[in-house]
Amino acid sequence: MNIRRTRIATAAASTLVAALALTGIATGAATAAPAKAKATKIVTCTDSNTKVAVSKVSRPVNHLLIKATNKGKTPCYAYMAPTLRFDQDQAATQINWDSTPQAVVTLDPGQTAYASVRTSGGGGHLRTAKKLGVGFANRAGEGIGSLSTSTLPKGTRIDDSAQVTYWQSTSALALGY
């Protein structure tokens, strides 16, 4: 009987040691797994999370540069091209389709997107403009939010051929159209 008790005790001890070893391995594996990084939610750039500024540039002639700086705490997407309204124009400014970038411009907090505006190019009906409304689009290309209104540099002249580029990641890209 002693041999049988010894075998049972040895088997029970082996089972206990194996169970403790497995528990230790499982616990060690659980604590060694890397923590999942929290994904940053990217929102659409709008008039509420960006600051818009418009300036005249020396080259190319008859151009303005629009800057949209992310003033929010999360990244935002600058989709498509800005919607522009000079003064009280009823129609939005044409988009220069050749300026379509390879990817949507993503702005981290503090970063800026750029779009250029060709104000005139022989399209007739030349007039002086004083204010510019700048709007943003969502992924579907629909206007969202309100227009940010900026005072234009003195003497800004526009005609019916005015065009705006898509949002670009640098001013050099925007002014290249």
mmCIF file with all atom_site columns, C-alpha atoms in Angstrom, residues 14-92:
data_model
loop_
_atom_site.group_PDB
_atom_site.id
_atom_site.type_symbol
_atom_site.label_atom_id
_atom_site.label_alt_id
_atom_site.label_comp_id
_atom_site.label_asym_id
_atom_site.label_entity_id
_atom_site.label_seq_id
_atom_site.pdbx_PDB_ins_code
_atom_site.Cartn_x
_atom_site.Cartn_y
_atom_site.Cartn_z
_atom_site.occupancy
_atom_site.B_iso_or_equiv
_atom_site.pdbx_formal_charge
_atom_site.auth_seq_id
_atom_site.auth_comp_id
_atom_site.auth_asym_id
_atom_site.auth_atom_id
_atom_site.pdbx_PDB_model_num
ATOM 1  C CA . SER A 1 14 ? 3.346   16.522 -10.324 1.00 0.00 ? 14 SER A CA 1
ATOM 2  C CA . THR A 1 15 ? -0.116  17.736 -11.318 1.00 0.00 ? 15 THR A CA 1
ATOM 3  C CA . LEU A 1 16 ? 0.108   20.601 -8.809  1.00 0.00 ? 16 LEU A CA 1
ATOM 4  C CA . VAL A 1 17 ? 3.571   21.601 -10.036 1.00 0.00 ? 17 VAL A CA 1
ATOM 5  C CA . ALA A 1 18 ? 2.365   21.500 -13.662 1.00 0.00 ? 18 ALA A CA 1
ATOM 6  C CA . ALA A 1 19 ? -0.707  23.574 -12.821 1.00 0.00 ? 19 ALA A CA 1
ATOM 7  C CA . LEU A 1 20 ? 1.397   26.167 -11.005 1.00 0.00 ? 20 LEU A CA 1
ATOM 8  C CA . ALA A 1 21 ? 3.861   26.282 -13.886 1.00 0.00 ? 21 ALA A CA 1
ATOM 9  C CA . LEU A 1 22 ? 1.085   26.816 -16.413 1.00 0.00 ? 22 LEU A CA 1
ATOM 10 C CA . THR A 1 23 ? -0.483  29.525 -14.264 1.00 0.00 ? 23 THR A CA 1
ATOM 11 C CA . GLY A 1 24 ? 2.856   31.272 -13.992 1.00 0.00 ? 24 GLY A CA 1
ATOM 12 C CA . ILE A 1 25 ? 3.401   31.116 -17.751 1.00 0.00 ? 25 ILE A CA 1
ATOM 13 C CA . ALA A 1 26 ? -0.096  32.388 -18.481 1.00 0.00 ? 26 ALA A CA 1
ATOM 14 C CA . THR A 1 27 ? 0.289   35.230 -15.965 1.00 0.00 ? 27 THR A CA 1
ATOM 15 C CA . GLY A 1 28 ? 3.697   36.141 -17.352 1.00 0.00 ? 28 GLY A CA 1
ATOM 16 C CA . ALA A 1 29 ? 2.336   36.190 -20.905 1.00 0.00 ? 29 ALA A CA 1
ATOM 17 C CA . ALA A 1 30 ? -0.540  38.428 -19.910 1.00 0.00 ? 30 ALA A CA 1
ATOM 18 C CA . THR A 1 31 ? 1.712   41.016 -18.320 1.00 0.00 ? 31 THR A CA 1
ATOM 19 C CA . ALA A 1 32 ? 4.246   40.877 -21.154 1.00 0.00 ? 32 ALA A CA 1
ATOM 20 C CA . ALA A 1 33 ? 1.714   41.696 -23.907 1.00 0.00 ? 33 ALA A CA 1
ATOM 21 C CA . PRO A 1 34 ? 2.083   45.266 -25.199 1.00 0.00 ? 34 PRO A CA 1
ATOM 22 C CA . ALA A 1 35 ? -0.689  47.687 -24.379 1.00 0.00 ? 35 ALA A CA 1
ATOM 23 C CA . LYS A 1 36 ? -2.836  48.686 -27.335 1.00 0.00 ? 36 LYS A CA 1
ATOM 24 C CA . ALA A 1 37 ? -2.235  52.272 -28.396 1.00 0.00 ? 37 ALA A CA 1
ATOM 25 C CA . LYS A 1 38 ? -5.351  54.400 -28.391 1.00 0.00 ? 38 LYS A CA 1
ATOM 26 C CA . ALA A 1 39 ? -6.113  55.441 -31.960 1.00 0.00 ? 39 ALA A CA 1
ATOM 27 C CA . THR A 1 40 ? -6.336  59.169 -32.550 1.00 0.00 ? 40 THR A CA 1
ATOM 28 C CA . LYS A 1 41 ? -9.640  60.106 -34.121 1.00 0.00 ? 41 LYS A CA 1
ATOM 29 C CA . ILE A 1 42 ? -9.151  62.341 -37.141 1.00 0.00 ? 42 ILE A CA 1
ATOM 30 C CA . VAL A 1 43 ? -11.936 64.828 -37.828 1.00 0.00 ? 43 VAL A CA 1
ATOM 31 C CA . THR A 1 44 ? -12.792 66.965 -40.840 1.00 0.00 ? 44 THR A CA 1
ATOM 32 C CA . CYS A 1 45 ? -11.298 70.462 -40.952 1.00 0.00 ? 45 CYS A CA 1
ATOM 33 C CA . THR A 1 46 ? -14.024 73.093 -40.536 1.00 0.00 ? 46 THR A CA 1
ATOM 34 C CA . ASP A 1 47 ? -14.327 76.751 -39.684 1.00 0.00 ? 47 ASP A CA 1
ATOM 35 C CA . SER A 1 48 ? -14.576 75.793 -36.001 1.00 0.00 ? 48 SER A CA 1
ATOM 36 C CA . ASN A 1 49 ? -11.238 73.939 -35.764 1.00 0.00 ? 49 ASN A CA 1
ATOM 37 C CA . THR A 1 50 ? -9.097  75.918 -38.212 1.00 0.00 ? 50 THR A CA 1
ATOM 38 C CA . LYS A 1 51 ? -7.908  79.484 -38.615 1.00 0.00 ? 51 LYS A CA 1
ATOM 39 C CA . VAL A 1 52 ? -8.026  80.862 -42.152 1.00 0.00 ? 52 VAL A CA 1
ATOM 40 C CA . ALA A 1 53 ? -5.761  83.624 -43.489 1.00 0.00 ? 53 ALA A CA 1
ATOM 41 C CA . VAL A 1 54 ? -5.562  85.071 -46.997 1.00 0.00 ? 54 VAL A CA 1
ATOM 42 C CA . SER A 1 55 ? -2.547  86.901 -48.394 1.00 0.00 ? 55 SER A CA 1
ATOM 43 C CA . LYS A 1 56 ? -1.358  88.328 -51.680 1.00 0.00 ? 56 LYS A CA 1
ATOM 44 C CA . VAL A 1 57 ? 1.771   86.786 -53.205 1.00 0.00 ? 57 VAL A CA 1
ATOM 45 C CA . SER A 1 58 ? 4.306   88.393 -55.516 1.00 0.00 ? 58 SER A CA 1
ATOM 46 C CA . ARG A 1 59 ? 4.550   85.361 -57.795 1.00 0.00 ? 59 ARG A CA 1
ATOM 47 C CA . PRO A 1 60 ? 2.681   84.111 -59.650 1.00 0.00 ? 60 PRO A CA 1
ATOM 48 C CA . VAL A 1 61 ? 0.895   87.331 -60.543 1.00 0.00 ? 61 VAL A CA 1
ATOM 49 C CA . ASN A 1 62 ? -2.852  87.559 -59.953 1.00 0.00 ? 62 ASN A CA 1
ATOM 50 C CA . HIS A 1 63 ? -2.739  84.976 -57.165 1.00 0.00 ? 63 HIS A CA 1
ATOM 51 C CA . LEU A 1 64 ? -3.727  84.797 -53.515 1.00 0.00 ? 64 LEU A CA 1
ATOM 52 C CA . LEU A 1 65 ? -2.608  82.216 -50.963 1.00 0.00 ? 65 LEU A CA 1
ATOM 53 C CA . ILE A 1 66 ? -5.082  80.760 -48.479 1.00 0.00 ? 66 ILE A CA 1
ATOM 54 C CA . LYS A 1 67 ? -3.720  79.203 -45.304 1.00 0.00 ? 67 LYS A CA 1
ATOM 55 C CA . ALA A 1 68 ? -5.838  76.985 -43.053 1.00 0.00 ? 68 ALA A CA 1
ATOM 56 C CA . THR A 1 69 ? -4.133  76.192 -39.734 1.00 0.00 ? 69 THR A CA 1
ATOM 57 C CA . ASN A 1 70 ? -5.464  73.473 -37.433 1.00 0.00 ? 70 ASN A CA 1
ATOM 58 C CA . LYS A 1 71 ? -6.195  75.184 -34.111 1.00 0.00 ? 71 LYS A CA 1
ATOM 59 C CA . GLY A 1 72 ? -7.805  72.071 -32.604 1.00 0.00 ? 72 GLY A CA 1
ATOM 60 C CA . LYS A 1 73 ? -6.386  69.352 -30.375 1.00 0.00 ? 73 LYS A CA 1
ATOM 61 C CA . THR A 1 74 ? -6.838  66.497 -32.848 1.00 0.00 ? 74 THR A CA 1
ATOM 62 C CA . PRO A 1 75 ? -5.699  66.016 -36.454 1.00 0.00 ? 75 PRO A CA 1
ATOM 63 C CA . CYS A 1 76 ? -8.115  67.043 -39.203 1.00 0.00 ? 76 CYS A CA 1
ATOM 64 C CA . TYR A 1 77 ? -8.540  66.221 -42.877 1.00 0.00 ? 77 TYR A CA 1
ATOM 65 C CA . ALA A 1 78 ? -8.589  69.105 -45.394 1.00 0.00 ? 78 ALA A CA 1
ATOM 66 C CA . TYR A 1 79 ? -10.745 67.487 -48.063 1.00 0.00 ? 79 TYR A CA 1
ATOM 67 C CA . MET A 1 80 ? -10.922 68.641 -51.680 1.00 0.00 ? 80 MET A CA 1
ATOM 68 C CA . ALA A 1 81 ? -10.655 72.389 -52.325 1.00 0.00 ? 81 ALA A CA 1
ATOM 69 C CA . PRO A 1 82 ? -11.956 75.283 -50.280 1.00 0.00 ? 82 PRO A CA 1
ATOM 70 C CA . THR A 1 83 ? -15.301 76.732 -51.283 1.00 0.00 ? 83 THR A CA 1
ATOM 71 C CA . LEU A 1 84 ? -14.766 80.420 -52.069 1.00 0.00 ? 84 LEU A CA 1
ATOM 72 C CA . ARG A 1 85 ? -17.233 83.290 -52.250 1.00 0.00 ? 85 ARG A CA 1
ATOM 73 C CA . PHE A 1 86 ? -15.930 86.717 -53.180 1.00 0.00 ? 86 PHE A CA 1
ATOM 74 C CA . ASP A 1 87 ? -18.035 89.490 -51.619 1.00 0.00 ? 87 ASP A CA 1
ATOM 75 C CA . GLN A 1 88 ? -21.676 88.624 -52.269 1.00 0.00 ? 88 GLN A CA 1
ATOM 76 C CA . ASP A 1 89 ? -21.159 86.367 -55.306 1.00 0.00 ? 89 ASP A CA 1
ATOM 77 C CA . GLN A 1 90 ? -23.866 83.756 -55.660 1.00 0.00 ? 90 GLN A CA 1
ATOM 78 C CA . ALA A 1 91 ? -21.700 81.110 -57.308 1.00 0.00 ? 91 ALA A CA 1
ATOM 79 C CA . ALA A 1 92 ? -18.667 79.463 -55.754 1.00 0.00 ? 92 ALA A CA 1
#
